[in-house]
Amino acid sequence: MAFRAIFVFSLVLLVFNIGAALHLAGSNAIEKSFFILAAFAILFRGRPDRTILALLFAELFLVIILGASTPYNGFSWSVLFLSLNQIIVLFALLAGKTSYRDQQLIWKVTAFLPLVCVVLGLAYQAVGIKPMIATEFATGVPRYLGSLSAAAFTSALGMCGVFAGVQLVLGGQKKYAALVLISLLVLVAAGGRATLAVCVVVTGASVLVQRGVTITTKISLVVMGLVGGLAIVAVFWDNFATRFLQSGDSGRGIMWDYLRTVIDQYPYTGIGFGHQFYITPHEIEIIVGSTSAHNDFIRLSVELGSTGMIIFYVLLTLAVLKASFRGGRPNVVAILAYSGFLFLSNSDNALASPLEFPLIFLALLAGHKKPVSRRVRQRQELPVMHQVPHQASASPGE
């Protein structure tokens, strides 16, 4: 119960964007602290996966050893330790024990969050707290923010909302179909190209592999999704075409070229986990609009060295695979969600984003089935009574 409450509160707090709403400078630290609390809550509820915990400790050992070995003069232990939440939260969600109740509550809250984002975005703009639409620097295309501060966060929220809503619809809760449509609109309006692609593949796969749903229903859902998706894309076609044809890497190539020079300087140890954010020159920040790498493979090569980056992802991949095979039967959707996570990592800050890695967790929750009631279970356990055929009595003459 504690984990469910804290994790849901963490997501809701993130969507409320207290940094903008309350002009709170330390809002990022507050949001991260609740995700850390959720991580410890799921681990302390009992019986976490020991193999994944061992991989977590190996990951922490890797970044600490490389941090202790770096010759980078600007290295800071406080920066490294404050950044470890990015590792701990993800591994804890993979290792922790979950239930059907966790699944239902988290899916339902996640399905509602894009709508909450829309309502809060309207309210924040109405009272002058923040705009709900931002203009992309590279193309001049408007991108929807809602209550959040970055369109990338909004599109990731829409992606998770679509997935969670579709799972509820597949489970027979058809009233969530409207929320699926709202989430899809939020995703498309935010202009997330990569998140849209991941959403289509992962959610589509979840429909096709769903058990207990007739093939007719699956085909109907796929067709409805395609028609609805095409209609939405048609409405937003001008923005999509502009972003696909003109935005390219949105100026991030300049950032990546600079970061590659840092990798060449510290190829074996990197400069320390969590430090890339602080070394971006101001002139590049002005051009790109951010100090983040927007490519986790390059970011981790800067922070851990090229070999360290490879080891980091090997350990993470092993943890995801262990979690995906926990029930004996492979969770194909969770593996696809992780593949989508790696795809997003090539052009975004997926590891640091609190709204991109949850898709893996949402997919892992799909492994829980609705428990059978005690009465039904007792009825199933009753022995089957076979009727003995009646034999005609012998006639007196026999």
Tab-separated table of C-alpha atoms in Angstrom:
chain	number	residue	atom	x	y	z
A	1	MET	CA	0.000	0.000	0.000
A	2	ALA	CA	2.816	2.415	0.898
A	3	PHE	CA	4.522	1.904	-2.453
A	4	ARG	CA	1.329	2.475	-4.432
A	5	ALA	CA	0.550	5.676	-2.554
A	6	ILE	CA	4.062	7.124	-2.855
A	7	PHE	CA	4.565	6.172	-6.508
A	8	VAL	CA	1.188	7.586	-7.548
A	9	PHE	CA	1.843	10.747	-5.534
A	10	SER	CA	5.232	11.099	-7.275
A	11	LEU	CA	3.583	11.004	-10.704
A	12	VAL	CA	0.823	13.429	-9.703
A	13	LEU	CA	3.352	15.812	-8.133
A	14	LEU	CA	5.356	15.752	-11.353
A	15	VAL	CA	2.317	16.673	-13.460
A	16	PHE	CA	1.350	19.473	-11.072
A	17	ASN	CA	4.786	21.006	-11.808
A	18	ILE	CA	5.162	22.695	-8.427
A	19	GLY	CA	8.291	24.456	-9.648
A	20	ALA	CA	6.190	26.565	-12.006
A	21	ALA	CA	3.014	26.655	-9.923
A	22	LEU	CA	4.689	27.722	-6.673
A	23	HIS	CA	7.843	29.304	-8.147
A	24	LEU	CA	9.794	26.760	-6.111
A	25	ALA	CA	13.499	26.652	-6.948
A	26	GLY	CA	14.117	23.230	-5.381
A	27	SER	CA	11.150	21.483	-6.977
A	28	ASN	CA	13.318	19.050	-8.949
A	29	ALA	CA	14.924	17.745	-5.750
A	30	ILE	CA	11.503	17.357	-4.111
A	31	GLU	CA	10.133	15.393	-7.077
A	32	LYS	CA	13.188	13.129	-7.159
A	33	SER	CA	12.981	12.509	-3.403
A	34	PHE	CA	9.483	11.052	-3.724
A	35	PHE	CA	10.576	8.717	-6.524
A	36	ILE	CA	13.436	7.566	-4.268
A	37	LEU	CA	10.952	6.976	-1.435
A	38	ALA	CA	8.822	4.918	-3.831
A	39	ALA	CA	11.907	2.902	-4.793
A	40	PHE	CA	12.709	2.063	-1.169
A	41	ALA	CA	9.033	1.338	-0.447
A	42	ILE	CA	8.808	-1.290	-3.187
A	43	LEU	CA	12.076	-2.893	-2.069
A	44	PHE	CA	11.101	-3.003	1.614
A	45	ARG	CA	7.688	-4.566	0.964
A	46	GLY	CA	9.571	-7.857	0.743
A	47	ARG	CA	11.047	-10.460	-1.610
A	48	PRO	CA	12.734	-8.248	-4.219
A	49	ASP	CA	14.528	-10.031	-7.040
A	50	ARG	CA	17.997	-10.793	-5.664
A	51	THR	CA	19.602	-11.083	-9.088
A	52	ILE	CA	18.423	-7.595	-10.056
A	53	LEU	CA	19.590	-6.246	-6.685
A	54	ALA	CA	23.023	-7.744	-7.373
A	55	LEU	CA	23.034	-6.021	-10.777
A	56	LEU	CA	22.041	-2.753	-9.059
A	57	PHE	CA	24.980	-3.008	-6.656
A	58	ALA	CA	27.274	-3.821	-9.601
A	59	GLU	CA	26.010	-0.701	-11.401
A	60	LEU	CA	26.592	1.475	-8.330
A	61	PHE	CA	30.046	-0.052	-7.838
A	62	LEU	CA	30.873	0.738	-11.481
A	63	VAL	CA	29.989	4.432	-11.291
A	64	ILE	CA	31.658	4.915	-7.885
A	65	ILE	CA	34.917	3.221	-8.944
A	66	LEU	CA	35.055	5.242	-12.173
A	67	GLY	CA	34.291	8.407	-10.207
A	68	ALA	CA	37.125	7.677	-7.802
A	69	SER	CA	39.478	7.047	-10.735
A	70	THR	CA	38.721	10.077	-12.915
A	71	PRO	CA	41.451	12.689	-13.395
A	72	TYR	CA	38.796	15.353	-14.125
A	73	ASN	CA	39.489	18.330	-11.854
A	74	GLY	CA	35.848	19.368	-11.628
A	75	PHE	CA	34.696	16.027	-10.226
A	76	SER	CA	32.331	16.260	-7.243
A	77	TRP	CA	31.178	13.400	-5.035
A	78	SER	CA	28.031	15.320	-4.122
A	79	VAL	CA	27.042	15.580	-7.807
A	80	LEU	CA	27.641	11.854	-8.278
A	81	PHE	CA	25.667	10.769	-5.205
A	82	LEU	CA	22.776	13.116	-5.977
A	83	SER	CA	22.568	11.590	-9.466
A	84	LEU	CA	22.371	7.982	-8.265
A	85	ASN	CA	18.578	8.238	-8.033
A	86	GLN	CA	18.509	7.748	-11.820
A	87	ILE	CA	19.935	4.255	-11.296
A	88	ILE	CA	18.285	3.286	-8.009
A	89	VAL	CA	14.698	4.114	-9.011
A	90	LEU	CA	14.871	2.208	-12.293
A	91	PHE	CA	16.466	-0.921	-10.790
A	92	ALA	CA	14.098	-0.855	-7.785
A	93	LEU	CA	11.052	-0.858	-10.068
A	94	LEU	CA	12.553	-3.815	-11.928
A	95	ALA	CA	13.393	-5.744	-8.746
A	96	GLY	CA	10.357	-4.988	-6.590
A	97	LYS	CA	7.399	-7.261	-5.952
A	98	THR	CA	4.139	-5.972	-7.426
A	99	SER	CA	0.520	-7.108	-7.392
A	100	TYR	CA	-2.728	-6.900	-9.339
A	101	ARG	CA	-3.819	-4.001	-7.104
A	102	ASP	CA	-0.627	-2.132	-7.991
A	103	GLN	CA	-1.346	-2.761	-11.651
A	104	GLN	CA	-4.896	-1.452	-11.590
A	105	LEU	CA	-4.255	1.690	-9.530
A	106	ILE	CA	-1.084	2.713	-11.375
A	107	TRP	CA	-2.616	2.054	-14.801
A	108	LYS	CA	-5.742	4.050	-13.916
A	109	VAL	CA	-3.830	7.019	-12.507
A	110	THR	CA	-1.449	7.013	-15.475
A	111	ALA	CA	-4.393	6.954	-17.898
A	112	PHE	CA	-5.880	10.030	-16.188
A	113	LEU	CA	-2.647	12.061	-15.915
A	114	PRO	CA	-2.637	13.477	-19.495
A	115	LEU	CA	-6.146	14.852	-18.854
A	116	VAL	CA	-4.917	16.354	-15.569
A	117	CYS	CA	-1.997	17.860	-17.498
A	118	VAL	CA	-4.447	19.489	-19.940
A	119	VAL	CA	-6.716	20.907	-17.219
A	120	LEU	CA	-3.804	22.256	-15.182
A	121	GLY	CA	-2.196	23.685	-18.317
A	122	LEU	CA	-5.354	25.667	-19.058
A	123	ALA	CA	-5.547	26.854	-15.446
A	124	TYR	CA	-1.869	27.849	-15.289
A	125	GLN	CA	-2.144	29.839	-18.512
A	126	ALA	CA	-5.397	31.495	-17.407
A	127	VAL	CA	-3.848	32.822	-14.183
A	128	GLY	CA	-0.535	33.707	-15.822
A	129	ILE	CA	1.670	31.071	-14.188
A	130	LYS	CA	3.062	29.607	-17.420
A	131	PRO	CA	2.094	29.188	-21.091
A	132	MET	CA	0.730	25.835	-22.198
A	133	ILE	CA	2.335	26.090	-25.662
A	134	ALA	CA	5.999	26.674	-26.474
A	135	THR	CA	7.675	27.437	-29.798
A	136	GLU	CA	10.466	25.119	-30.905
A	137	PHE	CA	13.675	27.066	-31.464
A	138	ALA	CA	14.864	25.152	-34.555
A	139	THR	CA	11.614	25.215	-36.552
A	140	GLY	CA	9.273	27.767	-35.016
A	141	VAL	CA	6.661	25.001	-34.619
A	142	PRO	CA	4.324	25.306	-31.598
A	143	ARG	CA	4.563	22.349	-29.208
A	144	TYR	CA	2.047	21.591	-26.492
A	145	LEU	CA	3.291	21.661	-22.886
A	146	GLY	CA	0.151	21.464	-20.784
A	147	SER	CA	1.165	21.865	-17.149
A	148	LEU	CA	4.726	20.614	-17.744
A	149	SER	CA	7.818	22.641	-18.579
A	150	ALA	CA	9.117	20.646	-21.553
A	151	ALA	CA	7.322	19.202	-24.579
A	152	ALA	CA	9.456	16.051	-24.285
A	153	PHE	CA	7.960	15.400	-20.831
A	154	THR	CA	4.441	16.030	-22.146
A	155	SER	CA	4.845	13.634	-25.074
A	156	ALA	CA	6.268	10.944	-22.752
A	157	LEU	CA	3.297	11.437	-20.425
A	158	GLY	CA	0.943	10.990	-23.380
A	159	MET	CA	2.799	7.831	-24.413
A	160	CYS	CA	2.393	6.281	-20.956
A	161	GLY	CA	-1.249	7.398	-20.817
A	162	VAL	CA	-2.053	5.718	-24.132
A	163	PHE	CA	-0.417	2.454	-23.068
A	164	ALA	CA	-2.085	2.345	-19.641
A	165	GLY	CA	-5.499	3.241	-21.063
A	166	VAL	CA	-5.318	0.566	-23.750
A	167	GLN	CA	-4.445	-2.092	-21.140
A	168	LEU	CA	-7.534	-1.131	-19.137
A	169	VAL	CA	-9.712	-1.266	-22.261
A	170	LEU	CA	-8.316	-4.708	-23.094
A	171	GLY	CA	-9.240	-5.769	-19.568
A	172	GLY	CA	-12.873	-4.910	-20.243
A	173	GLN	CA	-12.961	-1.368	-18.823
A	174	LYS	CA	-14.138	0.325	-22.004
A	175	LYS	CA	-14.816	3.672	-20.314
A	176	TYR	CA	-11.071	4.374	-20.500
A	177	ALA	CA	-11.202	4.530	-24.307
A	178	ALA	CA	-11.925	8.281	-24.101
A	179	LEU	CA	-8.782	8.779	-22.007
A	180	VAL	CA	-6.760	6.869	-24.611
A	181	LEU	CA	-7.900	9.377	-27.228
A	182	ILE	CA	-7.040	12.345	-24.972
A	183	SER	CA	-3.593	10.883	-24.247
A	184	LEU	CA	-2.967	10.368	-27.959
A	185	LEU	CA	-3.970	13.965	-28.688
A	186	VAL	CA	-1.573	15.193	-25.983
A	187	LEU	CA	1.234	13.034	-27.393
A	188	VAL	CA	0.752	14.279	-30.949
A	189	ALA	CA	0.249	17.933	-29.946
A	190	ALA	CA	3.496	17.813	-27.968
A	191	GLY	CA	5.258	16.831	-31.190
A	192	GLY	CA	7.163	13.823	-29.896
A	193	ARG	CA	8.298	11.915	-32.983
A	194	ALA	CA	10.286	9.184	-31.244
A	195	THR	CA	7.773	8.795	-28.406
A	196	LEU	CA	4.935	8.441	-30.926
A	197	ALA	CA	6.825	5.670	-32.745
A	198	VAL	CA	7.565	3.845	-29.475
A	199	CYS	CA	3.949	4.239	-28.360
A	200	VAL	CA	2.588	2.749	-31.592
A	201	VAL	CA	4.940	-0.261	-31.531
A	202	VAL	CA	4.692	-1.112	-27.816
A	203	THR	CA	0.954	-0.495	-27.441
A	204	GLY	CA	0.194	-2.279	-30.717
A	205	ALA	CA	2.210	-5.287	-29.591
A	206	SER	CA	0.363	-5.346	-26.258
A	207	VAL	CA	-2.937	-5.619	-28.150
A	208	LEU	CA	-1.716	-8.438	-30.388
A	209	VAL	CA	-0.276	-10.590	-27.577
A	210	GLN	CA	-3.152	-10.034	-25.144
A	211	ARG	CA	-4.728	-13.313	-24.026
A	212	GLY	CA	-8.446	-13.769	-23.550
A	213	VAL	CA	-9.312	-11.285	-26.296
A	214	THR	CA	-10.803	-12.570	-29.542
A	215	ILE	CA	-8.938	-12.018	-32.788
A	216	THR	CA	-11.921	-10.012	-34.046
A	217	THR	CA	-11.624	-7.604	-31.109
A	218	LYS	CA	-7.869	-7.287	-31.638
A	219	ILE	CA	-8.276	-6.501	-35.328
A	220	SER	CA	-11.039	-4.004	-34.519
A	221	LEU	CA	-8.835	-2.232	-31.966
A	222	VAL	CA	-5.900	-2.097	-34.376
A	223	VAL	CA	-8.089	-0.717	-37.179
A	224	MET	CA	-9.683	1.846	-34.852
A	225	GLY	CA	-6.238	2.867	-33.637
A	226	LEU	CA	-4.954	3.292	-37.180
A	227	VAL	CA	-7.983	5.308	-38.283
A	228	GLY	CA	-7.889	7.476	-35.168
A	229	GLY	CA	-4.143	7.953	-35.478
A	230	LEU	CA	-4.385	8.949	-39.137
A	231	ALA	CA	-7.162	11.416	-38.324
A	232	ILE	CA	-5.084	13.037	-35.582
A	233	VAL	CA	-1.976	13.164	-37.773
A	234	ALA	CA	-4.066	14.792	-40.524
A	235	VAL	CA	-5.131	17.528	-38.096
A	236	PHE	CA	-1.541	18.171	-36.986
A	237	TRP	CA	0.039	17.449	-40.382
A	238	ASP	CA	1.600	20.888	-40.900
A	239	ASN	CA	3.439	20.738	-37.577
A	240	PHE	CA	4.508	17.140	-38.134
A	241	ALA	CA	5.775	17.778	-41.643
A	242	THR	CA	7.749	20.813	-40.499
A	243	ARG	CA	9.346	18.920	-37.608
A	244	PHE	CA	10.210	15.878	-39.735
A	245	LEU	CA	11.633	17.860	-42.647
A	246	GLN	CA	13.281	20.839	-40.962
A	247	SER	CA	14.142	20.174	-37.333
A	248	GLY	CA	16.717	17.412	-37.877
A	249	ASP	CA	18.537	17.014	-34.565
A	250	SER	CA	17.317	20.455	-33.355
A	251	GLY	CA	20.878	21.709	-33.136
A	252	ARG	CA	21.997	18.870	-30.877
A	253	GLY	CA	24.752	17.922	-33.325
A	254	ILE	CA	26.689	20.946	-32.073
A	255	MET	CA	26.323	19.664	-28.512
A	256	TRP	CA	27.361	16.133	-29.482
A	257	ASP	CA	30.441	17.328	-31.379
A	258	TYR	CA	31.602	19.177	-28.277
A	259	LEU	CA	30.896	16.225	-25.967
A	260	ARG	CA	32.905	13.912	-28.222
A	261	THR	CA	35.954	16.092	-27.560
A	262	VAL	CA	35.389	15.524	-23.831
A	263	ILE	CA	35.145	11.766	-24.431
A	264	ASP	CA	38.503	11.916	-26.207
A	265	GLN	CA	39.998	13.658	-23.155
A	266	TYR	CA	38.670	11.104	-20.628
A	267	PRO	CA	38.146	7.887	-22.652
A	268	TYR	CA	38.653	5.385	-19.817
A	269	THR	CA	37.053	6.848	-16.694
A	270	GLY	CA	34.869	9.692	-17.918
A	271	ILE	CA	34.360	12.802	-15.795
A	272	GLY	CA	31.983	11.275	-13.238
A	273	PHE	CA	28.355	10.141	-13.279
A	274	GLY	CA	25.934	13.076	-13.366
A	275	HIS	CA	28.568	15.637	-14.404
A	276	GLN	CA	27.771	16.140	-18.108
A	277	PHE	CA	25.029	18.640	-17.276
A	278	TYR	CA	27.603	20.995	-15.725
A	279	ILE	CA	30.253	21.083	-18.464
A	280	THR	CA	28.162	22.374	-21.388
A	281	PRO	CA	29.485	25.779	-22.529
A	282	HIS	CA	27.030	28.656	-22.266
A	283	GLU	CA	27.159	29.400	-26.005
A	284	ILE	CA	26.073	25.824	-26.806
A	285	GLU	CA	23.324	26.062	-24.197
A	286	ILE	CA	21.994	29.163	-25.984
A	287	ILE	CA	21.995	27.427	-29.383
A	288	VAL	CA	20.482	24.125	-28.201
A	289	GLY	CA	18.302	25.562	-25.449
A	290	SER	CA	19.533	23.047	-22.882
A	291	THR	CA	22.655	21.838	-21.102
A	292	SER	CA	21.589	18.179	-21.301
A	293	ALA	CA	23.166	15.885	-23.893
A	294	HIS	CA	19.864	14.609	-25.375
A	295	ASN	CA	21.687	11.358	-26.101
A	296	ASP	CA	22.281	9.038	-23.157
A	297	PHE	CA	24.901	6.971	-24.982
A	298	ILE	CA	27.040	10.070	-25.513
A	299	ARG	CA	26.223	11.381	-22.041
A	300	LEU	CA	27.333	8.166	-20.317
A	301	SER	CA	30.435	7.958	-22.512
A	302	VAL	CA	31.320	11.429	-21.217
A	303	GLU	CA	30.605	10.460	-17.613
A	304	LEU	CA	31.842	6.837	-17.506
A	305	GLY	CA	34.111	6.485	-20.519
A	306	SER	CA	33.238	4.434	-23.587
A	307	THR	CA	33.842	1.058	-21.917
A	308	GLY	CA	31.972	2.151	-18.795
A	309	MET	CA	28.973	3.154	-20.903
A	310	ILE	CA	28.860	-0.300	-22.528
A	311	ILE	CA	29.097	-2.081	-19.157
A	312	PHE	CA	26.375	0.210	-17.768
A	313	TYR	CA	23.906	-0.808	-20.474
A	314	VAL	CA	24.871	-4.492	-20.304
A	315	LEU	CA	23.994	-4.543	-16.588
A	316	LEU	CA	20.753	-2.629	-17.181
A	317	THR	CA	19.760	-4.942	-20.042
A	318	LEU	CA	20.370	-8.032	-17.903
A	319	ALA	CA	18.154	-6.547	-15.174
A	320	VAL	CA	15.318	-5.831	-17.621
A	321	LEU	CA	15.546	-9.326	-19.125
A	322	LYS	CA	15.512	-10.906	-15.647
A	323	ALA	CA	12.384	-8.920	-14.754
A	324	SER	CA	10.757	-9.761	-18.093
A	325	PHE	CA	11.224	-13.522	-17.594
A	326	ARG	CA	10.117	-13.504	-13.955
A	327	GLY	CA	6.841	-15.340	-14.570
A	328	GLY	CA	8.464	-18.109	-16.585
A	329	ARG	CA	6.877	-16.865	-19.804
A	330	PRO	CA	8.711	-13.891	-21.399
A	331	ASN	CA	6.996	-10.508	-21.163
A	332	VAL	CA	7.453	-9.526	-24.805
A	333	VAL	CA	5.810	-6.139	-24.300
A	334	ALA	CA	8.228	-5.199	-21.499
A	335	ILE	CA	11.188	-6.181	-23.677
A	336	LEU	CA	9.784	-4.035	-26.498
A	337	ALA	CA	9.257	-1.170	-24.034
A	338	TYR	CA	12.920	-1.415	-23.053
A	339	SER	CA	13.909	-1.422	-26.727
A	340	GLY	CA	11.832	1.743	-27.053
A	341	PHE	CA	13.646	3.178	-24.040
A	342	LEU	CA	16.990	2.569	-25.764
A	343	PHE	CA	15.603	4.130	-28.946
A	344	LEU	CA	14.563	7.240	-27.000
A	345	SER	CA	17.989	7.291	-25.334
A	346	ASN	CA	19.536	8.008	-28.730
A	347	SER	CA	17.864	11.418	-28.982
A	348	ASP	CA	16.668	12.294	-25.491
A	349	ASN	CA	17.543	12.230	-21.794
A	350	ALA	CA	15.629	9.009	-21.202
A	351	LEU	CA	17.625	7.920	-18.156
A	352	ALA	CA	17.057	11.186	-16.296
A	353	SER	CA	13.469	11.671	-17.464
A	354	PRO	CA	10.919	10.503	-14.867
A	355	LEU	CA	8.307	9.953	-17.596
A	356	GLU	CA	10.132	7.705	-20.073
A	357	PHE	CA	11.372	4.753	-18.019
A	358	PRO	CA	7.908	4.170	-16.400
A	359	LEU	CA	6.712	2.628	-19.686
A	360	ILE	CA	8.893	-0.401	-18.888
A	361	PHE	CA	7.304	-0.656	-15.433
A	362	LEU	CA	3.786	-0.277	-16.852
A	363	ALA	CA	4.527	-3.136	-19.262
A	364	LEU	CA	5.890	-5.351	-16.474
A	365	LEU	CA	2.671	-4.816	-14.510
A	366	ALA	CA	0.795	-6.504	-17.367
A	367	GLY	CA	2.068	-9.832	-16.042
A	368	HIS	CA	-0.550	-9.790	-13.260
A	369	LYS	CA	-3.926	-11.389	-13.900
A	370	LYS	CA	-7.149	-10.688	-12.026
A	371	PRO	CA	-7.246	-13.005	-9.000
A	372	VAL	CA	-10.019	-15.568	-8.893
A	373	SER	CA	-12.509	-15.099	-6.032
A	374	ARG	CA	-12.594	-17.686	-3.231
A	375	ARG	CA	-16.071	-18.905	-4.220
A	376	VAL	CA	-15.039	-19.446	-7.843
A	377	ARG	CA	-11.810	-21.143	-6.739
A	378	GLN	CA	-13.695	-23.489	-4.409
A	379	ARG	CA	-16.136	-24.270	-7.194
A	380	GLN	CA	-13.237	-25.094	-9.528
A	381	GLU	CA	-11.681	-27.373	-6.898
A	382	LEU	CA	-14.846	-29.465	-6.415
A	383	PRO	CA	-14.517	-33.003	-7.817
A	384	VAL	CA	-16.406	-33.582	-11.031
A	385	MET	CA	-19.303	-35.992	-10.507
A	386	HIS	CA	-19.620	-38.418	-13.401
A	387	GLN	CA	-23.077	-39.917	-13.840
A	388	VAL	CA	-23.078	-43.735	-13.829
A	389	PRO	CA	-25.255	-45.071	-16.669
A	390	HIS	CA	-28.368	-46.828	-15.364
A	391	GLN	CA	-28.420	-50.557	-16.076
A	392	ALA	CA	-31.770	-52.194	-16.735
A	393	SER	CA	-32.699	-54.788	-14.098
A	394	ALA	CA	-32.699	-58.413	-15.218
A	395	SER	CA	-36.079	-59.935	-16.123
A	396	PRO	CA	-37.450	-62.738	-13.872
A	397	GLY	CA	-37.004	-65.268	-16.604
A	398	GLU	CA	-33.249	-64.757	-16.818
